[in-house]
PDB file of C-alpha atoms in Angstrom:
ATOM      1  CA  MET A   1      -0.278  -0.120  -0.075  1.00 52.00           C
ATOM      2  CA  ALA A   2       1.325   3.318  -1.049  1.00 66.00           C
ATOM      3  CA  ARG A   3       1.329   5.453   2.123  1.00 79.00           C
ATOM      4  CA  ARG A   4       1.895   9.409   2.305  1.00 86.00           C
ATOM      5  CA  ASP A   5       5.465   9.965   4.288  1.00 92.00           C
ATOM      6  CA  PHE A   6       5.819  11.587   7.432  1.00 94.00           C
ATOM      7  CA  LEU A   7       8.328  14.257   6.885  1.00 93.00           C
ATOM      8  CA  ARG A   8       7.592  15.021   3.325  1.00 93.00           C
ATOM      9  CA  ASN A   9       3.978  14.699   2.675  1.00 93.00           C
ATOM     10  CA  ILE A  10       2.455  15.408   6.179  1.00 95.00           C
ATOM     11  CA  VAL A  11       4.739  17.769   7.836  1.00 95.00           C
ATOM     12  CA  ASN A  12       5.956  19.700   5.020  1.00 94.00           C
ATOM     13  CA  HIS A  13       2.163  20.147   3.674  1.00 94.00           C
ATOM     14  CA  VAL A  14       0.850  21.118   7.107  1.00 95.00           C
ATOM     15  CA  LEU A  15       3.827  23.691   7.341  1.00 94.00           C
ATOM     16  CA  ALA A  16       3.533  24.973   3.800  1.00 93.00           C
ATOM     17  CA  GLU A  17      -0.775  25.508   4.314  1.00 94.00           C
ATOM     18  CA  ASN A  18       0.205  27.126   7.337  1.00 92.00           C
ATOM     19  CA  SER A  19       3.560  29.426   6.780  1.00 88.00           C
ATOM     20  CA  ASP A  20       1.710  32.732   6.894  1.00 90.00           C
ATOM     21  CA  LYS A  21       0.741  31.924  10.522  1.00 91.00           C
ATOM     22  CA  LEU A  22       4.178  30.612  11.904  1.00 90.00           C
ATOM     23  CA  PRO A  23       7.311  32.255  12.469  1.00 89.00           C
ATOM     24  CA  PRO A  24      10.139  31.325   9.357  1.00 90.00           C
ATOM     25  CA  SER A  25      12.923  30.758  11.903  1.00 89.00           C
ATOM     26  CA  PHE A  26      10.554  27.743  13.709  1.00 90.00           C
ATOM     27  CA  VAL A  27       9.393  26.498  10.235  1.00 92.00           C
ATOM     28  CA  ASP A  28      13.116  26.145   9.286  1.00 90.00           C
ATOM     29  CA  ASP A  29      14.134  24.384  12.547  1.00 89.00           C
ATOM     30  CA  LEU A  30      11.271  22.342  12.592  1.00 90.00           C
ATOM     31  CA  ARG A  31      11.928  20.705   9.140  1.00 91.00           C
ATOM     32  CA  GLU A  32      15.919  20.778   9.820  1.00 91.00           C
ATOM     33  CA  THR A  33      15.750  18.779  13.118  1.00 92.00           C
ATOM     34  CA  LEU A  34      12.529  16.648  11.487  1.00 93.00           C
ATOM     35  CA  GLY A  35      15.684  15.868   8.783  1.00 91.00           C
ATOM     36  CA  ARG A  36      17.980  14.860  11.161  1.00 93.00           C
ATOM     37  CA  ILE A  37      15.310  12.583  13.300  1.00 94.00           C
ATOM     38  CA  GLU A  38      14.463  10.915  10.336  1.00 94.00           C
ATOM     39  CA  VAL A  39      17.845   9.765   9.509  1.00 93.00           C
ATOM     40  CA  LYS A  40      18.079   8.761  13.204  1.00 94.00           C
ATOM     41  CA  TYR A  41      15.128   6.536  13.625  1.00 95.00           C
ATOM     42  CA  GLY A  42      14.810   5.470  10.169  1.00 94.00           C
ATOM     43  CA  PHE A  43      11.013   6.060   9.700  1.00 94.00           C
ATOM     44  CA  SER A  44      10.642   7.385   6.393  1.00 91.00           C
ATOM     45  CA  SER A  45       7.879   5.588   3.806  1.00 87.00           C
ATOM     46  CA  ILE A  46      10.297   5.433   0.974  1.00 88.00           C
ATOM     47  CA  ASP A  47      13.279   3.856   2.113  1.00 88.00           C
ATOM     48  CA  GLY A  48      12.973   2.871   6.021  1.00 90.00           C
ATOM     49  CA  ASP A  49      10.513   1.346   8.134  1.00 93.00           C
ATOM     50  CA  PRO A  50       7.103   3.351   8.797  1.00 93.00           C
ATOM     51  CA  SER A  51       6.524   1.424  11.930  1.00 94.00           C
ATOM     52  CA  LYS A  52       9.627   3.231  13.612  1.00 95.00           C
ATOM     53  CA  LEU A  53       7.714   6.521  13.630  1.00 96.00           C
ATOM     54  CA  ALA A  54       5.862   5.136  16.740  1.00 95.00           C
ATOM     55  CA  ASP A  55       9.408   4.901  18.439  1.00 96.00           C
ATOM     56  CA  PHE A  56      10.062   8.378  17.397  1.00 96.00           C
ATOM     57  CA  ILE A  57       6.625   9.897  18.560  1.00 95.00           C
ATOM     58  CA  LEU A  58       6.919   8.546  22.031  1.00 94.00           C
ATOM     59  CA  SER A  59      10.503   9.709  22.378  1.00 93.00           C
ATOM     60  CA  SER A  60      12.039  12.567  24.219  1.00 89.00           C
ATOM     61  CA  ASP A  61      12.951  13.825  20.918  1.00 91.00           C
ATOM     62  CA  PHE A  62       9.581  14.207  19.992  1.00 93.00           C
ATOM     63  CA  GLU A  63       8.961  15.951  23.607  1.00 89.00           C
ATOM     64  CA  ASP A  64      11.636  18.560  22.460  1.00 88.00           C
ATOM     65  CA  LEU A  65       9.641  19.467  19.463  1.00 90.00           C
ATOM     66  CA  ILE A  66       6.250  19.839  21.640  1.00 89.00           C
ATOM     67  CA  ILE A  67       8.225  22.234  23.973  1.00 85.00           C
ATOM     68  CA  LEU A  68       9.543  24.344  20.609  1.00 85.00           C
ATOM     69  CA  SER A  69       6.065  24.578  19.127  1.00 87.00           C
ATOM     70  CA  ARG A  70       4.662  25.450  22.838  1.00 83.00           C
ATOM     71  CA  ASN A  71       7.216  28.113  22.942  1.00 82.00           C
ATOM     72  CA  GLN A  72       6.256  29.524  19.750  1.00 84.00           C
ATOM     73  CA  LYS A  73       2.635  29.214  20.177  1.00 83.00           C
ATOM     74  CA  ALA A  74       2.546  26.621  17.650  1.00 87.00           C
ATOM     75  CA  LEU A  75       1.459  23.778  19.459  1.00 88.00           C
ATOM     76  CA  TRP A  76      -1.744  23.581  17.215  1.00 90.00           C
ATOM     77  CA  VAL A  77       0.576  22.702  13.968  1.00 93.00           C
ATOM     78  CA  MET A  78       2.014  19.508  16.414  1.00 93.00           C
ATOM     79  CA  LYS A  79      -1.748  18.177  16.820  1.00 93.00           C
ATOM     80  CA  GLU A  80      -2.625  18.582  13.235  1.00 95.00           C
ATOM     81  CA  ILE A  81       0.130  17.074  12.241  1.00 96.00           C
ATOM     82  CA  LEU A  82      -0.700  13.897  14.682  1.00 96.00           C
ATOM     83  CA  GLU A  83      -4.326  14.061  13.605  1.00 95.00           C
ATOM     84  CA  ILE A  84      -3.253  13.639   9.817  1.00 95.00           C
ATOM     85  CA  THR A  85      -0.663  11.237  10.973  1.00 95.00           C
ATOM     86  CA  LYS A  86      -3.333   9.048  13.007  1.00 94.00           C
ATOM     87  CA  GLU A  87      -5.390   8.676   9.653  1.00 94.00           C
ATOM     88  CA  GLU A  88      -2.562   7.906   7.255  1.00 93.00           C
ATOM     89  CA  TYR A  89      -0.846   5.313   9.324  1.00 94.00           C
ATOM     90  CA  SER A  90      -4.160   3.810  11.108  1.00 93.00           C
ATOM     91  CA  ASP A  91      -3.160   0.154   9.697  1.00 93.00           C
ATOM     92  CA  ILE A  92       0.004   0.340  11.722  1.00 94.00           C
ATOM     93  CA  PRO A  93      -1.208  -0.383  15.438  1.00 95.00           C
ATOM     94  CA  GLU A  94       2.108   0.560  17.051  1.00 96.00           C
ATOM     95  CA  VAL A  95       2.334   3.979  15.171  1.00 95.00           C
ATOM     96  CA  ALA A  96      -1.816   4.596  15.767  1.00 95.00           C
ATOM     97  CA  SER A  97      -1.136   3.926  19.768  1.00 95.00           C
ATOM     98  CA  ALA A  98       1.830   6.395  19.801  1.00 95.00           C
ATOM     99  CA  VAL A  99      -0.264   9.033  18.264  1.00 95.00           C
ATOM    100  CA  GLU A 100      -3.034   8.486  20.724  1.00 94.00           C
ATOM    101  CA  THR A 101      -1.115   8.831  23.628  1.00 93.00           C
ATOM    102  CA  ARG A 102       0.351  12.033  22.335  1.00 92.00           C
ATOM    103  CA  LEU A 103      -2.496  13.411  21.618  1.00 92.00           C
ATOM    104  CA  SER A 104      -4.036  12.884  24.888  1.00 88.00           C
ATOM    105  CA  ASN A 105      -0.847  14.273  26.135  1.00 83.00           C
ATOM    106  CA  LEU A 106      -1.076  16.848  23.769  1.00 80.00           C
ATOM    107  CA  GLU A 107      -4.662  17.779  24.814  1.00 71.00           C
ATOM    108  CA  LYS A 108      -3.839  17.999  28.468  1.00 68.00           C
ATOM    109  CA  GLY A 109      -1.119  20.522  27.599  1.00 56.00           C
ATOM    110  CA  PHE A 110      -3.722  22.573  25.891  1.00 54.00           C
ATOM    111  CA  GLU A 111      -5.531  22.674  29.135  1.00 49.00           C
ATOM    112  CA  GLU A 112      -2.746  23.202  31.807  1.00 47.00           C
ATOM    113  CA  ASN A 113       0.080  25.009  30.703  1.00 53.00           C
ATOM    114  CA  LYS A 114       2.522  23.746  33.131  1.00 61.00           C
ATOM    115  CA  VAL A 115       5.332  25.948  33.854  1.00 71.00           C
ATOM    116  CA  ASP A 116       8.533  23.868  34.325  1.00 78.00           C
ATOM    117  CA  LEU A 117      12.145  24.992  35.005  1.00 84.00           C
ATOM    118  CA  ASP A 118      13.196  21.315  33.362  1.00 83.00           C
ATOM    119  CA  ASN A 119      11.826  22.297  30.103  1.00 82.00           C
ATOM    120  CA  LEU A 120      12.783  25.936  30.266  1.00 86.00           C
ATOM    121  CA  VAL A 121      16.572  24.661  31.079  1.00 87.00           C
ATOM    122  CA  LYS A 122      16.066  22.185  27.893  1.00 85.00           C
ATOM    123  CA  ILE A 123      15.155  25.298  25.992  1.00 85.00           C
ATOM    124  CA  LEU A 124      18.048  27.709  26.890  1.00 87.00           C
ATOM    125  CA  LYS A 125      20.076  24.781  26.294  1.00 87.00           C
ATOM    126  CA  ASN A 126      19.093  24.043  23.093  1.00 83.00           C
ATOM    127  CA  ASN A 127      19.566  27.639  22.190  1.00 83.00           C
ATOM    128  CA  GLY A 128      23.164  27.840  23.449  1.00 86.00           C
ATOM    129  CA  TYR A 129      22.926  29.002  26.890  1.00 89.00           C
ATOM    130  CA  ARG A 130      24.935  27.569  29.492  1.00 90.00           C
ATOM    131  CA  ILE A 131      23.215  27.067  33.041  1.00 92.00           C
ATOM    132  CA  GLU A 132      23.664  26.322  36.528  1.00 91.00           C
ATOM    133  CA  LYS A 133      20.451  24.632  38.174  1.00 88.00           C
ATOM    134  CA  THR A 134      20.081  25.025  41.907  1.00 86.00           C
ATOM    135  CA  ASN A 135      17.279  24.497  44.673  1.00 83.00           C
ATOM    136  CA  GLY A 136      14.278  25.738  42.744  1.00 84.00           C
ATOM    137  CA  SER A 137      15.929  28.135  40.103  1.00 91.00           C
ATOM    138  CA  ILE A 138      18.578  28.573  37.325  1.00 94.00           C
ATOM    139  CA  GLU A 139      21.442  30.836  37.011  1.00 93.00           C
ATOM    140  CA  LEU A 140      22.735  32.244  33.748  1.00 92.00           C
ATOM    141  CA  LYS A 141      25.654  34.244  33.272  1.00 89.00           C
ATOM    142  CA  LEU A 142      26.018  36.365  30.262  1.00 87.00           C
ATOM    143  CA  HIS A 143      28.778  38.626  28.815  1.00 84.00           C
ATOM    144  CA  ASN A 144      27.723  41.182  30.964  1.00 85.00           C
ATOM    145  CA  ALA A 145      24.586  40.218  32.718  1.00 88.00           C
ATOM    146  CA  ASN A 146      23.572  37.598  35.273  1.00 91.00           C
ATOM    147  CA  VAL A 147      19.943  36.163  35.143  1.00 93.00           C
ATOM    148  CA  SER A 148      18.206  34.221  37.540  1.00 93.00           C
ATOM    149  CA  VAL A 149      14.907  32.033  36.539  1.00 93.00           C
ATOM    150  CA  LYS A 150      12.688  30.385  39.304  1.00 91.00           C
ATOM    151  CA  ALA A 151       9.007  28.952  39.051  1.00 85.00           C
ATOM    152  CA  GLU A 152       6.224  30.327  41.170  1.00 80.00           C
ATOM    153  CA  LYS A 153       2.639  29.659  41.183  1.00 71.00           C
ATOM    154  CA  ASN A 154       2.497  28.447  37.345  1.00 70.00           C
ATOM    155  CA  MET A 155       4.896  31.625  36.370  1.00 78.00           C
ATOM    156  CA  PHE A 156       8.261  32.226  35.446  1.00 85.00           C
ATOM    157  CA  VAL A 157       9.985  34.759  37.981  1.00 88.00           C
ATOM    158  CA  TYR A 158      13.066  36.085  36.474  1.00 89.00           C
ATOM    159  CA  GLU A 159      15.715  38.892  37.669  1.00 91.00           C
ATOM    160  CA  ILE A 160      18.236  40.133  34.940  1.00 89.00           C
ATOM    161  CA  VAL A 161      20.838  42.124  36.318  1.00 91.00           C
ATOM    162  CA  ILE A 162      23.319  44.137  33.744  1.00 88.00           C
ATOM    163  CA  LYS A 163      26.597  45.164  34.729  1.00 88.00           C
ATOM    164  CA  GLY A 164      28.904  47.778  33.065  1.00 89.00           C
ATOM    165  CA  ARG A 165      31.175  50.956  33.535  1.00 90.00           C
ATOM    166  CA  THR A 166      31.323  54.190  31.965  1.00 91.00           C
ATOM    167  CA  SER A 167      32.308  58.016  32.563  1.00 94.00           C
ATOM    168  CA  ASP A 168      29.679  58.822  30.293  1.00 92.00           C
ATOM    169  CA  PRO A 169      26.143  59.424  31.722  1.00 91.00           C
ATOM    170  CA  ASP A 170      24.522  59.591  28.194  1.00 91.00           C
ATOM    171  CA  VAL A 171      25.874  55.871  27.976  1.00 89.00           C
ATOM    172  CA  ILE A 172      23.322  54.979  31.270  1.00 89.00           C
ATOM    173  CA  LEU A 173      20.686  56.927  30.209  1.00 90.00           C
ATOM    174  CA  LYS A 174      20.878  55.061  26.580  1.00 88.00           C
ATOM    175  CA  LYS A 175      20.973  51.431  28.463  1.00 84.00           C
ATOM    176  CA  LEU A 176      17.970  52.228  30.879  1.00 85.00           C
ATOM    177  CA  ASN A 177      16.032  53.442  27.722  1.00 85.00           C
ATOM    178  CA  SER A 178      16.619  50.035  26.094  1.00 81.00           C
ATOM    179  CA  VAL A 179      15.690  48.445  29.079  1.00 77.00           C
ATOM    180  CA  ARG A 180      12.604  49.914  29.206  1.00 76.00           C
ATOM    181  CA  THR A 181      11.607  49.143  25.786  1.00 70.00           C
ATOM    182  CA  ILE A 182      11.613  45.345  26.567  1.00 65.00           C
TER     183      ILE A 182
END
């Protein structure tokens, strides 16, 4: 039975249809990441084993894509991809079951937008930041700033301390104005 390929025919089609609603960098990141993941898991319908798609859907790699999508306010895209995948791969029980599991977890994610420091750590590390995790908070050191983040009552509470030196008061005014626009 000829089936539509997950990456080429489902993901790329959904992303193309919704490209006007999504940040281009998100679309590029998702496509690039999924290309690497397809090689890792070997689930291509063209030259792989489509049943291995179940392993990917239940993996931490897929969880990372969920986190990325949630941060881009694009969780709905992952839901759409999963729903189409469910229809297309309904004849492979392990894939259908994996998709059902993910969809039910995704629905819970829509209901409860849980603030989780571990997810934040993953996101920051994926973006190249070095993190120190302490009791209930994380610390980042940047070139001229220190950042502290903790989770409180379903919110991230963060503090950014910017350090600098100057003899020119206008430099301080420019810094304050740039901080004020954030």
